[in-house]
Amino acid sequence: EAGPLFEGYVRQLDIPRLIYRYAVSEATGRLCFESPRGQENIYWRNGRIQTYQSSDGDARLSTYFLGKGLVSGADLERVRSTCETRDVSLVEGLVIERVMEQGVLLEHMSEYVREQVLALFDWAEGLYAFFDEDVAAQAGVRMGTSVFATINEGIQRSIPSDDILRFFEKFDDPVLVRMRHHNIDPSKLMLSTRQLRLWNTIQTGERLNSALDRAQSIPGADLDEFIKV
């Protein structure tokens, strides 16, 4: 196997930027993480997450289906027997045994991919590598939401707001400037109504501390959410 094009060490705060990098560069290949859960692979095609695979094979997927109540223990045992006998994957076994219709299964698999990508935002630090590999258009199950929306959700779920504020501390209450981003706008982030209100409160020429104070005065505003937005 050819070595990685890129590799390195990442902390939790680096994860959003790393995933963003491969989205905007329209990358095709395999992004591999050595996480506390084992090896995790995100397969990209033209800047979109095409599918996800973990080093524990179907074990994590089985746990996910059981935990969500999508299959029973008895059904899962029957499917596993079929997989072993016919040498097929868990997904194929679920269809063969008619435990789940193919269309419904694809919907759940798409959500599974999204949840596994979001789980990466939880780990504190580790190693990553990107491999130049051909990823077929029909390979795997594509993530249901956009990469940018998933990055936003991952930050909201997992990145501590104090870590984000520490990024600004070295600038001593910087002046904020609204600018049009080349790759990101609110529609791509799929902001909630409340998040969009917070997004729109930023004013050019306002200092960070003033913006934080004003955000707290907005009815129903969440300062933690504002910092992350």
Short mmCIF file of C-alpha atoms in Angstrom, two decimals:
data_model
loop_
_atom_site.label_atom_id
_atom_site.label_comp_id
_atom_site.label_asym_id
_atom_site.label_seq_id
_atom_site.Cartn_x
_atom_site.Cartn_y
_atom_site.Cartn_z
CA GLU A 1 0.00 0.00 0.00
CA ALA A 2 1.28 3.46 -0.90
CA GLY A 3 2.05 5.78 2.00
CA PRO A 4 -0.22 8.69 2.95
CA LEU A 5 -0.19 12.02 1.14
CA PHE A 6 -0.59 13.80 4.46
CA GLU A 7 -0.32 12.67 8.05
CA GLY A 8 -0.02 14.23 11.46
CA TYR A 9 -1.28 14.74 14.97
CA VAL A 10 -4.55 16.52 15.70
CA ARG A 11 -6.28 17.84 18.81
CA GLN A 12 -10.04 18.15 19.28
CA LEU A 13 -10.06 21.78 18.14
CA ASP A 14 -8.33 20.76 14.88
CA ILE A 15 -10.99 18.24 13.81
CA PRO A 16 -13.46 20.79 12.31
CA ARG A 17 -10.70 22.47 10.30
CA LEU A 18 -9.31 19.15 9.10
CA ILE A 19 -12.68 17.93 7.81
CA TYR A 20 -13.36 21.37 6.31
CA ARG A 21 -10.05 21.20 4.43
CA TYR A 22 -10.97 18.03 2.55
CA ALA A 23 -14.47 19.31 1.80
CA VAL A 24 -13.40 22.61 0.21
CA SER A 25 -10.48 21.02 -1.67
CA GLU A 26 -12.98 18.57 -3.21
CA ALA A 27 -10.74 15.71 -2.16
CA THR A 28 -11.11 12.08 -3.22
CA GLY A 29 -9.48 9.48 -1.01
CA ARG A 30 -9.45 7.98 2.48
CA LEU A 31 -9.06 10.02 5.66
CA CYS A 32 -7.90 7.68 8.42
CA PHE A 33 -8.03 8.42 12.16
CA GLU A 34 -6.34 6.40 14.89
CA SER A 35 -8.93 7.22 17.54
CA PRO A 36 -9.61 5.74 20.99
CA ARG A 37 -12.23 3.55 19.29
CA GLY A 38 -9.68 2.08 16.87
CA GLN A 39 -9.02 2.91 13.24
CA GLU A 40 -11.77 4.93 11.59
CA ASN A 41 -11.92 5.70 7.88
CA ILE A 42 -13.87 8.42 6.11
CA TYR A 43 -14.04 7.94 2.35
CA TRP A 44 -14.28 11.13 0.29
CA ARG A 45 -15.32 11.66 -3.30
CA ASN A 46 -15.09 15.17 -4.78
CA GLY A 47 -15.30 16.78 -1.35
CA ARG A 48 -18.29 14.79 -0.15
CA ILE A 49 -18.25 12.07 2.49
CA GLN A 50 -19.06 8.94 0.54
CA THR A 51 -19.03 6.43 3.39
CA TYR A 52 -17.44 5.41 6.68
CA GLN A 53 -15.76 2.21 7.88
CA SER A 54 -14.29 1.21 11.22
CA SER A 55 -11.64 -1.37 12.03
CA ASP A 56 -14.10 -3.46 14.05
CA GLY A 57 -16.04 -4.42 10.93
CA ASP A 58 -19.78 -4.91 11.48
CA ALA A 59 -19.57 -4.98 15.30
CA ARG A 60 -20.16 -1.23 15.71
CA LEU A 61 -22.95 -1.23 13.15
CA SER A 62 -24.65 -4.14 14.95
CA THR A 63 -24.44 -2.25 18.26
CA TYR A 64 -25.87 0.85 16.60
CA PHE A 65 -28.88 -1.01 15.16
CA LEU A 66 -29.55 -2.73 18.48
CA GLY A 67 -29.18 0.47 20.48
CA LYS A 68 -31.62 2.31 18.23
CA GLY A 69 -34.13 -0.54 18.47
CA LEU A 70 -33.99 -1.08 14.70
CA VAL A 71 -33.42 -4.83 15.03
CA SER A 72 -34.04 -7.38 17.75
CA GLY A 73 -31.39 -9.63 19.23
CA ALA A 74 -33.03 -12.66 17.65
CA ASP A 75 -33.10 -11.04 14.20
CA LEU A 76 -29.48 -10.04 14.54
CA GLU A 77 -28.40 -13.58 15.40
CA ARG A 78 -30.28 -14.89 12.37
CA VAL A 79 -28.64 -12.28 10.13
CA ARG A 80 -25.19 -13.07 11.50
CA SER A 81 -25.70 -16.74 10.71
CA THR A 82 -26.68 -15.84 7.15
CA CYS A 83 -23.64 -13.58 6.82
CA GLU A 84 -21.34 -16.38 7.90
CA THR A 85 -22.98 -19.01 5.71
CA ARG A 86 -23.20 -16.89 2.57
CA ASP A 87 -20.10 -14.71 3.19
CA VAL A 88 -21.97 -11.41 2.91
CA SER A 89 -21.91 -8.18 4.91
CA LEU A 90 -24.29 -7.32 7.73
CA VAL A 91 -26.14 -4.87 5.51
CA GLU A 92 -26.61 -7.51 2.82
CA GLY A 93 -27.72 -10.01 5.45
CA LEU A 94 -30.41 -7.63 6.76
CA VAL A 95 -31.87 -7.39 3.26
CA ILE A 96 -31.59 -11.12 2.54
CA GLU A 97 -33.38 -11.99 5.79
CA ARG A 98 -35.97 -9.26 5.11
CA VAL A 99 -35.37 -7.70 8.50
CA MET A 100 -35.41 -4.29 6.87
CA GLU A 101 -36.45 -2.98 3.45
CA GLN A 102 -33.57 -1.70 1.36
CA GLY A 103 -34.85 1.89 1.20
CA VAL A 104 -35.34 2.08 4.97
CA LEU A 105 -31.95 0.45 5.54
CA LEU A 106 -30.23 3.06 3.36
CA GLU A 107 -31.83 5.85 5.39
CA HIS A 108 -30.59 4.35 8.65
CA MET A 109 -27.13 3.71 7.19
CA SER A 110 -26.89 7.35 6.08
CA GLU A 111 -27.69 8.44 9.63
CA TYR A 112 -25.17 5.92 10.98
CA VAL A 113 -22.41 7.46 8.83
CA ARG A 114 -23.33 10.94 10.13
CA GLU A 115 -23.29 9.80 13.76
CA GLN A 116 -19.86 8.16 13.38
CA VAL A 117 -18.39 11.30 11.83
CA LEU A 118 -19.89 13.41 14.63
CA ALA A 119 -18.36 11.05 17.22
CA LEU A 120 -14.89 12.04 15.97
CA PHE A 121 -15.46 15.53 17.40
CA ASP A 122 -15.48 13.99 20.90
CA TRP A 123 -11.95 12.62 21.02
CA ALA A 124 -9.23 14.80 22.53
CA GLU A 125 -6.23 13.99 20.34
CA GLY A 126 -4.75 11.43 18.01
CA LEU A 127 -3.16 10.65 14.64
CA TYR A 128 -4.57 11.07 11.16
CA ALA A 129 -3.47 10.25 7.63
CA PHE A 130 -4.93 10.93 4.19
CA PHE A 131 -4.47 8.39 1.40
CA ASP A 132 -4.93 9.05 -2.30
CA GLU A 133 -7.41 6.32 -3.22
CA ASP A 134 -10.02 5.95 -5.92
CA VAL A 135 -13.44 6.00 -4.26
CA ALA A 136 -16.22 4.80 -6.56
CA ALA A 137 -19.35 6.92 -6.87
CA GLN A 138 -21.54 3.98 -5.86
CA ALA A 139 -19.33 2.91 -2.92
CA GLY A 140 -20.94 2.75 0.49
CA VAL A 141 -23.73 4.95 1.83
CA ARG A 142 -23.35 8.71 1.54
CA MET A 143 -23.86 10.88 4.60
CA GLY A 144 -27.31 12.46 4.60
CA THR A 145 -26.37 16.01 5.60
CA SER A 146 -23.78 18.34 4.09
CA VAL A 147 -20.23 18.32 5.42
CA PHE A 148 -20.54 21.95 6.53
CA ALA A 149 -23.75 21.29 8.47
CA THR A 150 -22.09 18.29 10.12
CA ILE A 151 -19.08 20.41 11.13
CA ASN A 152 -21.44 22.95 12.71
CA GLU A 153 -23.29 20.21 14.58
CA GLY A 154 -20.04 18.63 15.74
CA ILE A 155 -18.81 21.94 17.12
CA GLN A 156 -22.13 22.61 18.86
CA ARG A 157 -22.16 19.12 20.40
CA SER A 158 -18.58 18.59 21.42
CA ILE A 159 -16.15 21.53 21.24
CA PRO A 160 -15.98 23.41 24.57
CA SER A 161 -16.69 27.14 24.13
CA ASP A 162 -13.77 27.94 26.46
CA ASP A 163 -11.39 26.35 23.95
CA ILE A 164 -12.78 28.60 21.22
CA LEU A 165 -12.47 31.71 23.41
CA ARG A 166 -8.83 30.84 24.12
CA PHE A 167 -8.16 31.20 20.40
CA PHE A 168 -9.21 34.88 20.65
CA GLU A 169 -7.40 35.67 23.93
CA LYS A 170 -4.07 36.33 22.24
CA PHE A 171 -5.67 39.15 20.21
CA ASP A 172 -6.78 41.20 23.29
CA ASP A 173 -10.46 41.87 22.57
CA PRO A 174 -10.18 42.00 18.75
CA VAL A 175 -12.35 44.07 16.43
CA LEU A 176 -14.75 41.87 14.46
CA VAL A 177 -15.34 42.25 10.72
CA ARG A 178 -18.19 40.72 8.75
CA MET A 179 -16.98 39.26 5.47
CA ARG A 180 -18.53 37.03 2.85
CA HIS A 181 -16.98 33.57 3.08
CA HIS A 182 -16.01 31.95 -0.22
CA ASN A 183 -17.24 28.49 0.80
CA ILE A 184 -19.67 28.86 3.71
CA ASP A 185 -22.98 30.65 4.14
CA PRO A 186 -25.81 30.09 6.66
CA SER A 187 -27.76 27.87 4.26
CA LYS A 188 -24.86 25.40 4.00
CA LEU A 189 -24.50 25.30 7.79
CA MET A 190 -28.23 24.58 8.19
CA LEU A 191 -28.41 26.94 11.17
CA SER A 192 -31.44 26.80 13.42
CA THR A 193 -33.59 29.93 13.72
CA ARG A 194 -31.87 30.83 17.00
CA GLN A 195 -28.41 30.22 15.57
CA LEU A 196 -29.22 32.39 12.57
CA ARG A 197 -30.23 35.24 14.89
CA LEU A 198 -26.91 34.93 16.68
CA TRP A 199 -25.06 34.76 13.35
CA ASN A 200 -26.69 38.03 12.26
CA THR A 201 -25.84 39.92 15.47
CA ILE A 202 -22.17 40.29 14.49
CA GLN A 203 -21.42 43.82 13.35
CA THR A 204 -18.31 45.10 11.58
CA GLY A 205 -16.20 47.28 13.85
CA GLU A 206 -17.55 45.80 17.07
CA ARG A 207 -15.13 44.38 19.60
CA LEU A 208 -15.46 40.75 20.64
CA ASN A 209 -16.33 41.51 24.29
CA SER A 210 -19.05 43.94 23.23
CA ALA A 211 -20.51 41.35 20.88
CA LEU A 212 -20.53 38.77 23.68
CA ASP A 213 -22.25 41.22 26.05
CA ARG A 214 -24.85 42.13 23.46
CA ALA A 215 -25.54 38.46 22.61
CA GLN A 216 -26.40 37.84 26.25
CA SER A 217 -29.03 40.58 26.13
CA ILE A 218 -30.96 38.86 23.30
CA PRO A 219 -34.05 37.08 24.72
CA GLY A 220 -33.47 33.33 24.75
CA ALA A 221 -29.86 33.71 23.61
CA ASP A 222 -27.34 31.11 24.72
CA LEU A 223 -23.83 32.57 25.11
CA ASP A 224 -22.22 29.15 24.71
CA GLU A 225 -24.04 28.63 21.41
CA PHE A 226 -23.16 32.15 20.25
CA ILE A 227 -19.44 31.54 20.76
CA LYS A 228 -19.63 28.33 18.73
CA VAL A 229 -21.64 29.91 15.91
#
